[in-house]
mmCIF file of C-alpha atoms and ligand atoms in Angstrom:
data_model
loop_
_atom_site.group_PDB
_atom_site.id
_atom_site.type_symbol
_atom_site.label_atom_id
_atom_site.label_comp_id
_atom_site.label_asym_id
_atom_site.label_seq_id
_atom_site.Cartn_x
_atom_site.Cartn_y
_atom_site.Cartn_z
ATOM 1 C CA MET I 1 141.120 115.575 117.178
ATOM 2 C CA SER I 2 139.142 118.047 115.077
ATOM 3 C CA ASP I 3 136.230 116.817 112.974
ATOM 4 C CA ASP I 4 136.695 118.240 109.469
ATOM 5 C CA THR I 5 133.227 117.067 108.384
ATOM 6 C CA ALA I 6 131.410 119.123 111.032
ATOM 7 C CA GLY I 7 128.556 121.007 109.391
ATOM 8 C CA THR I 8 128.408 118.674 106.390
ATOM 9 C CA ASP I 9 125.673 116.058 106.249
ATOM 10 C CA LEU I 10 127.077 112.985 104.545
ATOM 11 C CA THR I 11 124.806 110.103 103.600
ATOM 12 C CA VAL I 12 125.673 106.439 103.112
ATOM 13 C CA LEU I 13 124.133 105.064 99.955
ATOM 14 C CA GLY I 14 122.637 101.798 100.959
ATOM 15 C CA ASN I 15 120.137 99.091 100.486
ATOM 16 C CA VAL I 16 117.295 101.244 99.276
ATOM 17 C CA ASP I 17 114.216 100.552 97.206
ATOM 18 C CA LYS I 18 114.246 98.418 94.095
ATOM 19 C CA ILE I 19 112.649 100.109 91.108
ATOM 20 C CA ALA I 20 109.446 98.312 90.190
ATOM 21 C CA ASP I 21 108.926 97.025 86.660
ATOM 22 C CA GLY I 22 107.866 99.804 84.339
ATOM 23 C CA GLN I 23 108.858 102.585 86.750
ATOM 24 C CA LEU I 24 112.366 103.197 85.460
ATOM 25 C CA ALA I 25 110.930 105.432 82.748
ATOM 26 C CA ASP I 26 109.678 107.836 85.426
ATOM 27 C CA TYR I 27 113.283 108.468 86.467
ATOM 28 C CA TYR I 28 114.166 109.535 82.942
ATOM 29 C CA ALA I 29 111.050 111.516 82.039
ATOM 30 C CA TYR I 30 111.579 114.787 80.195
ATOM 31 C CA PRO I 31 109.862 117.852 81.674
ATOM 32 C CA ASP I 32 106.208 118.182 80.663
ATOM 33 C CA ASP I 33 104.936 120.708 78.129
ATOM 34 C CA LEU I 34 108.292 121.680 76.673
ATOM 35 C CA GLN I 35 108.226 124.756 74.412
ATOM 36 C CA ARG I 36 111.971 124.746 73.738
ATOM 37 C CA CYS I 37 114.632 122.108 73.287
ATOM 38 C CA TRP I 38 115.627 120.295 76.457
ATOM 39 C CA VAL I 39 119.042 118.752 75.891
ATOM 40 C CA ARG I 40 119.932 115.560 77.735
ATOM 41 C CA GLY I 41 123.383 114.038 77.426
ATOM 42 C CA ASN I 42 123.855 110.322 77.938
ATOM 43 C CA MET I 43 127.459 109.240 78.351
ATOM 44 C CA ILE I 44 129.473 106.464 79.951
ATOM 45 C CA SER I 45 132.788 106.778 81.758
ATOM 46 C CA SER I 46 135.199 104.414 83.443
ATOM 47 C CA LEU I 47 135.931 104.950 87.142
ATOM 48 C CA ASP I 48 139.114 106.792 86.195
ATOM 49 C CA GLY I 49 137.330 109.090 83.763
ATOM 50 C CA GLY I 50 137.920 107.359 80.421
ATOM 51 C CA ALA I 51 135.256 107.657 77.734
ATOM 52 C CA THR I 52 136.638 105.044 75.355
ATOM 53 C CA GLU I 53 138.390 101.703 75.346
ATOM 54 C CA ASP I 54 140.265 100.839 72.154
ATOM 55 C CA GLY I 55 138.711 103.901 70.549
ATOM 56 C CA LYS I 56 135.077 103.023 71.252
ATOM 57 C CA SER I 57 132.710 103.286 74.185
ATOM 58 C CA GLY I 58 131.076 99.840 73.825
ATOM 59 C CA GLY I 59 133.637 98.011 75.999
ATOM 60 C CA LEU I 60 132.548 100.020 79.020
ATOM 61 C CA ALA I 61 128.855 99.174 78.763
ATOM 62 C CA GLY I 62 127.004 96.429 80.634
ATOM 63 C CA PRO I 63 123.441 95.140 80.303
ATOM 64 C CA GLY I 64 122.060 97.761 82.699
ATOM 65 C CA ASP I 65 123.670 100.568 80.736
ATOM 66 C CA ARG I 66 122.286 99.211 77.491
ATOM 67 C CA ALA I 67 118.811 99.104 79.061
ATOM 68 C CA VAL I 68 119.050 102.719 80.237
ATOM 69 C CA PHE I 69 120.517 103.763 76.867
ATOM 70 C CA ASN I 70 117.554 102.216 75.045
ATOM 71 C CA LEU I 71 115.061 103.676 77.477
ATOM 72 C CA MET I 72 116.380 107.178 76.824
ATOM 73 C CA ARG I 73 116.124 106.663 73.071
ATOM 74 C CA GLN I 74 112.556 105.562 73.530
ATOM 75 C CA THR I 75 111.433 108.910 74.923
ATOM 76 C CA ALA I 76 113.535 111.268 72.801
ATOM 77 C CA ASP I 77 112.184 113.249 69.843
ATOM 78 C CA VAL I 78 115.614 113.345 68.214
ATOM 79 C CA ILE I 79 119.113 111.967 68.841
ATOM 80 C CA LEU I 80 121.777 114.654 68.325
ATOM 81 C CA MET I 81 125.204 113.309 67.388
ATOM 82 C CA GLY I 82 128.699 114.442 66.550
ATOM 83 C CA ALA I 83 129.772 113.152 63.143
ATOM 84 C CA ALA I 84 132.897 111.401 64.433
ATOM 85 C CA THR I 85 130.868 109.130 66.696
ATOM 86 C CA VAL I 86 128.491 108.337 63.829
ATOM 87 C CA ARG I 87 131.492 107.326 61.708
ATOM 88 C CA ILE I 88 133.532 105.509 64.396
ATOM 89 C CA GLU I 89 130.628 103.666 66.026
ATOM 90 C CA ASN I 90 129.035 102.922 62.630
ATOM 91 C CA TYR I 91 125.685 104.345 63.685
ATOM 92 C CA SER I 92 122.449 103.143 62.174
ATOM 93 C CA GLY I 93 119.006 104.633 62.681
ATOM 94 C CA VAL I 94 117.165 103.997 65.954
ATOM 95 C CA GLN I 95 115.557 100.551 66.198
ATOM 96 C CA LEU I 96 112.478 100.224 68.409
ATOM 97 C CA SER I 97 110.077 97.391 69.214
ATOM 98 C CA VAL I 98 106.377 97.423 68.378
ATOM 99 C CA ALA I 99 105.499 98.084 72.034
ATOM 100 C CA GLN I 100 107.944 100.991 72.200
ATOM 101 C CA ARG I 101 106.483 102.496 69.047
ATOM 102 C CA GLN I 102 102.967 102.199 70.418
ATOM 103 C CA GLU I 103 104.039 103.921 73.603
ATOM 104 C CA ARG I 104 105.531 106.758 71.556
ATOM 105 C CA GLN I 105 102.382 107.122 69.504
ATOM 106 C CA ARG I 106 100.363 107.277 72.716
ATOM 107 C CA ARG I 107 102.554 110.209 73.812
ATOM 108 C CA GLY I 108 102.002 111.935 70.466
ATOM 109 C CA GLN I 109 105.554 111.290 69.243
ATOM 110 C CA ALA I 110 106.742 109.986 65.889
ATOM 111 C CA GLU I 111 107.180 106.192 65.966
ATOM 112 C CA VAL I 112 110.943 106.436 65.568
ATOM 113 C CA PRO I 113 113.148 109.430 66.464
ATOM 114 C CA PRO I 114 115.502 110.631 63.712
ATOM 115 C CA ILE I 115 119.206 111.125 64.249
ATOM 116 C CA ALA I 116 120.519 114.646 63.666
ATOM 117 C CA VAL I 117 124.245 114.840 63.049
ATOM 118 C CA ILE I 118 126.405 117.928 63.485
ATOM 119 C CA THR I 119 129.188 118.089 60.925
ATOM 120 C CA ALA I 120 131.359 120.707 59.270
ATOM 121 C CA SER I 121 132.708 118.338 56.620
ATOM 122 C CA ALA I 122 129.471 116.433 55.885
ATOM 123 C CA GLU I 123 131.787 113.532 55.146
ATOM 124 C CA LEU I 124 129.337 110.721 55.673
ATOM 125 C CA ASP I 125 129.420 107.604 53.521
ATOM 126 C CA HIS I 126 126.167 107.224 51.625
ATOM 127 C CA ASN I 127 126.597 103.423 51.847
ATOM 128 C CA SER I 128 126.933 103.466 55.644
ATOM 129 C CA LYS I 129 124.279 102.051 57.989
ATOM 130 C CA PHE I 130 123.517 105.625 58.967
ATOM 131 C CA PHE I 131 121.658 105.920 55.662
ATOM 132 C CA THR I 132 120.914 102.327 54.694
ATOM 133 C CA ARG I 133 119.661 100.976 58.033
ATOM 134 C CA THR I 134 117.183 103.577 59.136
ATOM 135 C CA GLU I 135 113.441 103.974 58.865
ATOM 136 C CA VAL I 136 113.511 107.741 59.064
ATOM 137 C CA ALA I 137 115.743 110.104 57.138
ATOM 138 C CA PRO I 138 118.499 111.637 59.272
ATOM 139 C CA LEU I 139 119.030 115.374 59.596
ATOM 140 C CA ILE I 140 122.446 116.671 58.599
ATOM 141 C CA LEU I 141 123.151 119.950 60.372
ATOM 142 C CA THR I 142 126.100 121.426 58.586
ATOM 143 C CA ALA I 143 127.884 124.678 57.848
ATOM 144 C CA THR I 144 127.009 127.339 55.267
ATOM 145 C CA GLU I 145 130.186 126.601 53.322
ATOM 146 C CA THR I 146 129.368 122.903 53.054
ATOM 147 C CA VAL I 147 125.620 122.808 52.725
ATOM 148 C CA ALA I 148 125.274 123.010 48.928
ATOM 149 C CA GLY I 149 127.778 120.223 48.266
ATOM 150 C CA ALA I 150 126.292 118.076 51.033
ATOM 151 C CA ARG I 151 122.791 118.527 49.618
ATOM 152 C CA HIS I 152 124.061 117.515 46.211
ATOM 153 C CA ARG I 153 125.673 114.316 47.549
ATOM 154 C CA LEU I 154 123.276 113.318 50.320
ATOM 155 C CA GLY I 155 120.068 115.254 49.699
ATOM 156 C CA THR I 156 118.085 112.183 48.629
ATOM 157 C CA LEU I 157 119.071 110.291 51.788
ATOM 158 C CA ALA I 158 118.794 112.982 54.430
ATOM 159 C CA GLU I 159 117.505 116.462 55.128
ATOM 160 C CA VAL I 160 120.567 118.691 54.824
ATOM 161 C CA LEU I 161 120.345 121.988 56.690
ATOM 162 C CA ASP I 162 122.498 125.067 57.161
ATOM 163 C CA ALA I 163 123.067 125.443 60.899
ATOM 164 C CA SER I 164 125.813 128.059 60.876
ATOM 165 C CA GLY I 165 125.653 131.278 62.835
ATOM 166 C CA ALA I 166 128.210 134.038 62.317
ATOM 167 C CA ASP I 167 130.957 131.590 61.309
ATOM 168 C CA PRO I 168 130.120 129.986 57.931
ATOM 169 C CA THR I 169 132.622 127.170 58.488
ATOM 170 C CA ARG I 170 131.082 125.781 61.696
ATOM 171 C CA VAL I 171 127.717 124.771 63.080
ATOM 172 C CA ASP I 172 126.404 127.064 65.780
ATOM 173 C CA PRO I 173 124.818 124.695 68.306
ATOM 174 C CA ALA I 174 122.177 127.287 69.242
ATOM 175 C CA VAL I 175 121.141 127.490 65.577
ATOM 176 C CA ALA I 176 121.080 123.684 65.426
ATOM 177 C CA LEU I 177 118.699 123.582 68.400
ATOM 178 C CA ARG I 178 116.541 126.303 66.824
ATOM 179 C CA ILE I 179 116.182 124.100 63.734
ATOM 180 C CA LEU I 180 115.138 121.154 65.907
ATOM 181 C CA ALA I 181 112.683 123.336 67.861
ATOM 182 C CA GLU I 182 111.080 124.541 64.603
ATOM 183 C CA ARG I 183 110.289 120.877 63.949
ATOM 184 C CA LYS I 184 108.939 120.483 67.489
ATOM 185 C CA LEU I 185 111.774 118.086 68.297
ATOM 186 C CA PHE I 186 112.026 119.391 71.838
ATOM 187 C CA ARG I 187 113.154 116.233 73.653
ATOM 188 C CA VAL I 188 116.779 116.144 72.527
ATOM 189 C CA LEU I 189 119.072 113.290 73.492
ATOM 190 C CA THR I 190 122.754 113.506 72.712
ATOM 191 C CA GLU I 191 124.936 110.421 72.956
ATOM 192 C CA GLY I 192 128.108 112.409 72.285
ATOM 193 C CA GLY I 193 130.850 112.247 71.499
ATOM 194 C CA PRO I 194 133.108 114.289 73.752
ATOM 195 C CA SER I 195 133.584 117.130 71.232
ATOM 196 C CA LEU I 196 129.853 117.615 70.761
ATOM 197 C CA LEU I 197 129.173 117.340 74.489
ATOM 198 C CA SER I 198 131.805 119.962 75.190
ATOM 199 C CA LEU I 199 130.397 122.243 72.473
ATOM 200 C CA LEU I 200 127.010 122.071 74.196
ATOM 201 C CA ILE I 201 128.514 122.633 77.655
ATOM 202 C CA GLU I 202 130.659 125.557 76.491
ATOM 203 C CA ASN I 203 127.569 127.209 74.975
ATOM 204 C CA ASP I 204 125.483 126.560 78.095
ATOM 205 C CA LEU I 205 123.045 124.405 76.142
ATOM 206 C CA LEU I 206 123.175 121.156 78.108
ATOM 207 C CA ASP I 207 120.188 120.847 80.456
ATOM 208 C CA GLU I 208 121.066 117.526 82.000
ATOM 209 C CA LEU I 209 123.706 114.837 82.013
ATOM 210 C CA CYS I 210 122.948 111.162 82.517
ATOM 211 C CA LEU I 211 126.337 109.677 83.256
ATOM 212 C CA THR I 212 126.886 105.962 83.690
ATOM 213 C CA VAL I 213 129.975 105.206 85.766
ATOM 214 C CA ALA I 214 131.315 101.780 84.832
ATOM 215 C CA PRO I 215 133.157 99.871 87.604
ATOM 216 C CA ILE I 216 136.238 99.628 85.400
ATOM 217 C CA LEU I 217 139.698 101.184 85.522
ATOM 218 C CA LEU I 218 141.261 101.929 82.154
ATOM 219 C CA GLY I 219 144.396 103.999 82.629
ATOM 220 C CA GLY I 220 146.003 104.835 79.294
ATOM 221 C CA VAL I 221 145.159 107.749 77.071
ATOM 222 C CA ALA I 222 141.375 107.518 76.923
ATOM 223 C CA ARG I 223 139.660 110.906 76.599
ATOM 224 C CA ARG I 224 137.147 112.354 79.035
ATOM 225 C CA ILE I 225 133.449 112.454 78.147
ATOM 226 C CA ALA I 226 133.706 116.164 77.236
ATOM 227 C CA THR I 227 136.760 117.698 75.589
ATOM 228 C CA GLY I 228 136.928 120.963 73.686
ATOM 229 C CA PRO I 229 138.686 124.295 73.358
ATOM 230 C CA GLY I 230 136.452 126.318 75.672
ATOM 231 C CA GLN I 231 135.718 126.084 79.349
ATOM 232 C CA ALA I 232 132.602 126.427 81.473
ATOM 233 C CA HIS I 233 131.650 126.131 85.111
ATOM 234 C CA THR I 234 128.040 125.013 85.210
ATOM 235 C CA ARG I 235 126.545 123.945 88.508
ATOM 236 C CA MET I 236 124.417 120.811 88.285
ATOM 237 C CA ARG I 237 122.146 119.283 90.910
ATOM 238 C CA PRO I 238 121.614 115.556 91.362
ATOM 239 C CA SER I 239 118.285 114.162 90.227
ATOM 240 C CA HIS I 240 118.896 110.473 90.903
ATOM 241 C CA LEU I 241 121.566 107.863 91.479
ATOM 242 C CA LEU I 242 120.832 104.237 90.652
ATOM 243 C CA THR I 243 122.974 101.131 90.791
ATOM 244 C CA ASP I 244 122.785 97.486 89.726
ATOM 245 C CA ASP I 245 124.221 94.127 90.784
ATOM 246 C CA GLU I 246 127.298 94.651 88.613
ATOM 247 C CA GLY I 247 128.268 97.846 90.420
ATOM 248 C CA TYR I 248 127.447 100.322 87.678
ATOM 249 C CA LEU I 249 126.193 103.735 88.779
ATOM 250 C CA TYR I 250 123.524 105.536 86.774
ATOM 251 C CA THR I 251 123.531 109.211 87.608
ATOM 252 C CA ARG I 252 121.250 111.978 86.418
ATOM 253 C CA TYR I 253 122.264 115.579 87.038
ATOM 254 C CA VAL I 254 120.145 118.550 85.965
ATOM 255 C CA ARG I 255 121.296 122.140 85.482
ATOM 256 C CA GLY I 256 120.487 124.558 88.246
HETATM 257 N N1 NAP S 1 131.842 107.313 76.495
HETATM 258 C C1 NAP S 1 130.822 107.732 75.814
HETATM 259 O O1 NAP S 1 129.712 107.851 76.361
HETATM 260 C C2 NAP S 1 130.965 108.084 74.345
HETATM 261 C C3 NAP S 1 129.862 108.564 73.664
HETATM 262 C C4 NAP S 1 130.002 108.873 72.313
HETATM 263 C C5 NAP S 1 131.209 108.705 71.687
HETATM 264 N N2 NAP S 1 132.252 108.216 72.368
HETATM 265 C C6 NAP S 1 133.545 108.064 71.682
HETATM 266 O O2 NAP S 1 134.026 109.360 71.375
HETATM 267 C C7 NAP S 1 134.798 109.322 70.182
HETATM 268 C C8 NAP S 1 134.294 110.333 69.201
HETATM 269 O O3 NAP S 1 134.123 111.570 69.827
HETATM 270 P P1 NAP S 1 134.719 112.921 69.258
HETATM 271 O O4 NAP S 1 134.711 113.887 70.373
HETATM 272 O O5 NAP S 1 135.993 112.635 68.543
HETATM 273 O O6 NAP S 1 133.700 113.305 68.146
HETATM 274 P P2 NAP S 1 132.150 113.700 68.119
HETATM 275 O O7 NAP S 1 131.808 114.691 69.192
HETATM 276 O O8 NAP S 1 131.321 112.490 67.991
HETATM 277 O O9 NAP S 1 132.108 114.413 66.698
HETATM 278 C C9 NAP S 1 133.017 115.453 66.397
HETATM 279 C C10 NAP S 1 132.673 115.931 65.026
HETATM 280 O O10 NAP S 1 131.435 116.656 65.098
HETATM 281 C C11 NAP S 1 131.490 117.708 64.190
HETATM 282 N N3 NAP S 1 131.466 118.955 64.927
HETATM 283 C C12 NAP S 1 131.692 119.184 66.246
HETATM 284 N N4 NAP S 1 131.528 120.483 66.530
HETATM 285 C C13 NAP S 1 131.177 121.084 65.361
HETATM 286 C C14 NAP S 1 130.834 122.409 64.999
HETATM 287 N N5 NAP S 1 130.792 123.439 65.885
HETATM 288 N N6 NAP S 1 130.514 122.650 63.718
HETATM 289 C C15 NAP S 1 130.508 121.669 62.802
HETATM 290 N N7 NAP S 1 130.823 120.389 63.091
HETATM 291 C C16 NAP S 1 131.143 120.114 64.361
HETATM 292 C C17 NAP S 1 132.778 117.563 63.383
HETATM 293 O O11 NAP S 1 132.427 116.699 62.319
HETATM 294 P P3 NAP S 1 133.198 116.672 60.917
HETATM 295 O O12 NAP S 1 134.521 116.068 61.218
HETATM 296 O O13 NAP S 1 132.355 115.798 60.044
HETATM 297 O O14 NAP S 1 133.281 118.067 60.416
HETATM 298 C C18 NAP S 1 133.664 116.880 64.407
HETATM 299 O O15 NAP S 1 134.743 116.206 63.819
HETATM 300 C C19 NAP S 1 134.688 107.910 69.651
HETATM 301 O O16 NAP S 1 135.853 107.243 70.060
HETATM 302 C C20 NAP S 1 133.479 107.355 70.358
HETATM 303 O O17 NAP S 1 133.575 105.967 70.513
HETATM 304 C C21 NAP S 1 132.179 107.924 73.689
#
């Protein structure tokens, strides 16, 4: 019988080292001395590729995923979000402990990272937690056609910026990143949603993807973690693969 795997080295993932207390952060460190935005995506998917359960992603998460999610927030300079996720998941500002803030100060970062939201409509409720439960003003990255009205409605609650390129009705993600870079917000973390992630992928702006695979089958009509009109083919290389007692996988893939 022929051996179809000849020439391919396959490895069994096994009982390897436990990560010591305090060392998990090393696995999620951003590159040193960044002079441009480095964009990390953090998403969760079911085993069968679903990004939502009953319209939200929370049902897929477990304690390990929440820990990794918080750890990534801790090191980011800014959290970049699509407006639909902010609305659907009722986002508030980032909440960090005293110890986490001290650690950020030690690294020369602001105590709390702001959330920057990409939106064409700028339809964000000024009474929502996004504005009322945050210590730092969010950034609203919107389109040329919308910016004046958005500034009028939300300008006292957020910094409202024109992030359009050639198309005045849309945000150009490269312009959005340029705005963040001008503020030295180089360590970018995006938590989605799928439209924003796809926009970044299609424009070749995603440097790494941290994907949690939940040991759950969903079936149904759940979307993938990235869905959009364009298509890309970007080769990624694995950086690490972690697991926990519940069977979740925590992957980190970097471009290149
Ligand atoms: N599994 C996961 O890890 C995960 C993570 C996050 C979210 N989710 C889920 O994903 C769903 C939401 O995702 P989504 O893909 O519908 O939305 P999304 O990516 O969060 O946001 C889409 C919105 O972003 C704005 N936008 C995107 N591209 C734009 C551009 N070029 N210019 C201007 N604005 C732009 C638009 O906002 P306006 O409509 O305001 O113009 C658009 O409606 C929710 O169900 C959420 O629970 C899952």
